[in-house]
Short mmCIF file of C-alpha atoms in Angstrom, two decimals:
data_model
loop_
_atom_site.label_atom_id
_atom_site.label_comp_id
_atom_site.label_asym_id
_atom_site.label_seq_id
_atom_site.Cartn_x
_atom_site.Cartn_y
_atom_site.Cartn_z
CA MET A 1 -47.29 17.50 -2.05
CA CYS A 2 -45.78 14.24 -3.29
CA SER A 3 -42.36 14.21 -4.95
CA GLY A 4 -43.83 13.40 -8.39
CA GLY A 5 -46.30 16.28 -8.18
CA PHE A 6 -43.58 18.64 -7.00
CA ALA A 7 -41.35 17.58 -9.92
CA LYS A 8 -44.22 18.32 -12.31
CA CYS A 9 -44.50 21.84 -10.89
CA LEU A 10 -40.76 22.33 -11.47
CA GLY A 11 -41.11 21.09 -15.04
CA ILE A 12 -43.99 23.48 -15.74
CA SER A 13 -41.95 26.36 -14.32
CA LEU A 14 -38.82 25.51 -16.31
CA MET A 15 -40.56 25.67 -19.69
CA PRO A 16 -41.34 29.42 -19.77
CA LEU A 17 -37.88 30.22 -18.36
CA SER A 18 -36.32 28.28 -21.23
CA ILE A 19 -38.45 30.10 -23.79
CA VAL A 20 -37.47 33.50 -22.34
CA CYS A 21 -33.77 32.62 -22.50
CA VAL A 22 -34.01 31.46 -26.12
CA LEU A 23 -35.85 34.64 -27.12
CA CYS A 24 -33.28 36.83 -25.34
CA ASN A 25 -30.41 35.07 -27.08
CA ILE A 26 -32.11 35.50 -30.48
CA LEU A 27 -32.66 39.23 -29.81
CA LEU A 28 -28.97 39.61 -28.94
CA PHE A 29 -28.16 38.78 -32.57
CA PHE A 30 -29.77 42.16 -33.37
CA PRO A 31 -27.83 44.63 -31.16
CA GLY A 32 -29.92 47.67 -30.35
CA GLY A 33 -32.67 46.14 -32.45
CA LYS A 34 -30.57 46.71 -35.57
CA THR A 35 -29.18 44.30 -38.16
CA VAL A 36 -25.38 44.27 -38.29
CA THR A 37 -22.84 42.05 -40.02
CA SER A 38 -21.94 38.84 -38.23
CA GLU A 39 -18.41 39.96 -37.36
CA ASN A 40 -19.83 42.96 -35.50
CA ILE A 41 -22.02 40.89 -33.17
CA THR A 42 -20.70 40.45 -29.64
CA GLU A 43 -18.67 37.23 -29.45
CA GLU A 44 -20.52 35.78 -26.45
CA VAL A 45 -23.80 35.90 -28.37
CA TRP A 46 -22.41 33.21 -30.70
CA TYR A 47 -21.82 30.90 -27.72
CA CYS A 48 -25.64 30.61 -27.55
CA GLY A 49 -25.83 30.29 -23.77
CA GLY A 50 -29.52 31.16 -23.79
CA ILE A 51 -30.36 28.89 -26.73
CA LEU A 52 -28.25 25.84 -25.88
CA GLY A 53 -27.64 26.03 -22.14
CA SER A 54 -30.88 27.44 -20.72
CA GLY A 55 -32.93 26.44 -23.76
CA VAL A 56 -32.27 23.12 -25.47
CA LEU A 57 -30.49 21.42 -22.55
CA MET A 58 -33.26 22.56 -20.19
CA ILE A 59 -36.07 21.10 -22.29
CA PHE A 60 -35.03 17.50 -21.51
CA PRO A 61 -35.15 17.87 -17.69
CA ALA A 62 -38.40 19.85 -17.93
CA LEU A 63 -40.12 17.11 -19.98
CA VAL A 64 -38.83 14.39 -17.63
CA PHE A 65 -40.05 16.31 -14.57
CA LEU A 66 -43.45 16.79 -16.18
CA GLY A 67 -43.88 13.04 -16.65
CA LEU A 68 -42.82 11.95 -13.17
CA LYS A 69 -46.17 12.42 -11.44
CA ASN A 70 -47.89 9.63 -13.37
CA ASN A 71 -44.85 7.48 -14.13
CA ASP A 72 -45.07 4.13 -12.35
CA CYS A 73 -43.09 2.22 -15.03
CA CYS A 74 -45.33 -0.88 -14.44
CA GLY A 75 -43.41 -1.77 -11.27
CA CYS A 76 -40.74 -4.41 -10.75
CA CYS A 77 -40.19 -7.50 -8.59
CA GLY A 78 -43.85 -7.50 -7.60
CA ASN A 79 -43.57 -4.00 -6.15
CA GLU A 80 -45.73 -1.45 -7.95
CA SER A 81 -43.82 1.52 -6.53
CA CYS A 82 -40.41 0.23 -7.63
CA GLY A 83 -40.72 1.67 -11.14
CA ARG A 84 -41.74 5.04 -9.80
CA ARG A 85 -38.79 5.07 -7.40
CA PHE A 86 -36.45 4.29 -10.31
CA ALA A 87 -38.02 7.11 -12.35
CA MET A 88 -37.41 9.55 -9.49
CA LEU A 89 -33.83 8.34 -9.22
CA SER A 90 -33.24 8.73 -12.95
CA SER A 91 -34.62 12.29 -12.77
CA ILE A 92 -31.50 13.20 -10.80
CA LEU A 93 -29.41 12.58 -13.93
CA PHE A 94 -31.62 14.89 -15.99
CA ALA A 95 -31.55 17.48 -13.22
CA ALA A 96 -27.74 17.36 -13.37
CA VAL A 97 -27.93 17.98 -17.12
CA GLY A 98 -30.13 20.98 -16.36
CA VAL A 99 -27.63 22.33 -13.83
CA ILE A 100 -24.82 22.00 -16.38
CA GLY A 101 -26.86 23.71 -19.11
CA ALA A 102 -27.98 26.56 -16.88
CA GLY A 103 -24.44 26.90 -15.50
CA TYR A 104 -23.07 27.28 -19.02
CA SER A 105 -25.68 29.96 -19.73
CA VAL A 106 -24.85 31.83 -16.51
CA ILE A 107 -21.11 31.80 -17.21
CA VAL A 108 -21.54 33.07 -20.78
CA ALA A 109 -23.92 35.82 -19.63
CA ALA A 110 -21.63 36.89 -16.77
CA VAL A 111 -18.61 37.10 -19.09
CA ALA A 112 -20.63 39.06 -21.65
CA ILE A 113 -21.89 41.52 -19.04
CA ASN A 114 -18.38 42.06 -17.68
CA ARG A 115 -16.89 42.55 -21.15
CA GLY A 116 -19.62 44.75 -22.55
CA PRO A 117 -20.97 44.92 -26.10
CA LYS A 118 -19.07 45.18 -29.35
CA CYS A 119 -19.94 48.48 -30.99
CA PHE A 120 -18.74 51.19 -33.35
CA ALA A 121 -16.78 53.46 -31.03
CA VAL A 122 -14.02 56.04 -30.92
CA VAL A 123 -10.85 54.58 -29.40
CA ASN A 124 -7.73 56.73 -29.17
CA GLY A 125 -9.12 59.04 -31.81
CA THR A 126 -9.91 56.18 -34.20
CA GLN A 127 -13.41 55.02 -35.08
CA MET A 128 -13.75 51.24 -35.24
CA TRP A 129 -15.87 48.23 -34.25
CA THR A 130 -14.45 47.12 -30.91
CA TYR A 131 -15.10 46.39 -27.25
CA PRO A 132 -14.60 49.86 -25.71
CA PHE A 133 -15.11 48.83 -22.09
CA THR A 134 -12.73 47.02 -19.76
CA GLU A 135 -13.49 44.88 -16.70
CA GLY A 136 -17.10 45.99 -16.46
CA ASP A 137 -16.21 49.66 -15.89
CA TYR A 138 -19.34 50.74 -17.77
CA LEU A 139 -21.57 49.04 -15.20
CA SER A 140 -20.87 51.64 -12.54
CA ASN A 141 -20.47 54.61 -14.89
CA SER A 142 -23.27 55.11 -17.40
CA ASN A 143 -21.45 58.12 -18.83
CA LEU A 144 -19.14 55.67 -20.60
CA TRP A 145 -22.06 54.30 -22.61
CA SER A 146 -21.77 57.26 -24.98
CA GLN A 147 -18.52 55.77 -26.30
CA CYS A 148 -20.66 53.41 -28.37
CA ILE A 149 -21.83 55.38 -31.39
CA GLU A 150 -23.59 52.59 -33.27
CA PRO A 151 -25.87 50.70 -32.94
CA SER A 152 -27.89 53.14 -30.85
CA ARG A 153 -28.91 51.87 -27.39
CA VAL A 154 -26.63 48.86 -27.83
CA VAL A 155 -25.28 49.03 -24.27
CA SER A 156 -28.68 48.96 -22.57
CA TRP A 157 -29.83 46.28 -25.04
CA HIS A 158 -26.78 44.12 -24.31
CA LEU A 159 -26.94 44.63 -20.55
CA SER A 160 -30.68 44.06 -20.22
CA LEU A 161 -30.89 40.88 -22.29
CA PHE A 162 -27.78 39.23 -20.87
CA SER A 163 -28.96 40.15 -17.35
CA VAL A 164 -32.26 38.37 -18.02
CA VAL A 165 -30.40 35.29 -19.28
CA LEU A 166 -28.16 35.42 -16.19
CA VAL A 167 -31.06 35.64 -13.73
CA MET A 168 -33.14 33.00 -15.52
CA GLY A 169 -30.11 30.68 -15.61
CA LEU A 170 -29.57 31.08 -11.87
CA ILE A 171 -33.23 30.30 -11.20
CA GLN A 172 -33.00 27.22 -13.42
CA MET A 173 -29.90 26.03 -11.56
CA VAL A 174 -31.67 26.35 -8.22
CA MET A 175 -34.76 24.53 -9.51
CA CYS A 176 -32.71 21.65 -10.92
CA ALA A 177 -30.69 21.43 -7.69
CA VAL A 178 -33.98 21.22 -5.77
CA GLN A 179 -35.08 18.38 -8.06
CA VAL A 180 -31.89 16.49 -7.20
CA LEU A 181 -32.97 16.54 -3.55
CA ASN A 182 -36.58 15.81 -4.49
CA GLY A 183 -35.47 12.89 -6.66
CA LEU A 184 -33.40 11.41 -3.82
CA LEU A 185 -36.35 11.80 -1.46
CA GLY A 186 -38.71 10.16 -3.95
CA ALA A 187 -36.30 7.30 -4.59
CA LEU A 188 -35.74 6.61 -0.90
CA CYS A 189 -39.23 7.18 0.49
CA GLY A 190 -41.43 6.53 -2.52
CA ASP A 191 -43.59 9.09 -4.26
CA CYS A 192 -45.22 10.26 -1.02
CA CYS A 193 -43.21 10.09 2.18
CA GLY A 194 -45.39 9.26 5.10
CA GLY A 195 -48.18 8.08 2.81
CA SER A 196 -49.01 5.67 0.01
CA ASP A 197 -46.61 5.49 -2.90
CA GLY A 198 -49.53 5.59 -5.25
CA ALA A 199 -50.97 8.80 -3.82
CA VAL A 200 -51.07 11.88 -5.98
#
């Protein structure tokens, strides 16, 4: 497969991952599927890692990758493949943007998973909205989940959705890193190494 065609496959794959991350982030604004006041929503949700990092910032690389297969940029200096080589080289910049966006999403999700959700819990005999868990202790002991009284199922909701954002972000980082290598290969060798630059 030529580098332009491979980039298009990456772009097609990035789009649904971005949509999933955006949807997960939106659902996190409704802990346990319930509506709560804004001050009782987990802080990391407001950082919008899934919406901004793995969503908006990932759309630009995905669209660029999608257009690389048929992008010859009308050539330059009498060389028809020159424009395509430049397009492949410029895709590295967009891939770097994708890595940064996905990295931001992964960091936010990892911090949120380690910290746990904000919920109405009993702490030292007092009922309040707080973060009842420390250093991810609830991850290895599901019995602690009962400390969260409201919203119901908030711990599994929080853990499941942030885990999806984390995994999707890691996949996006890998795919954008692969495009960096693919872009270098396409810029150095042309669209198809070992074949015609104009091949598809």
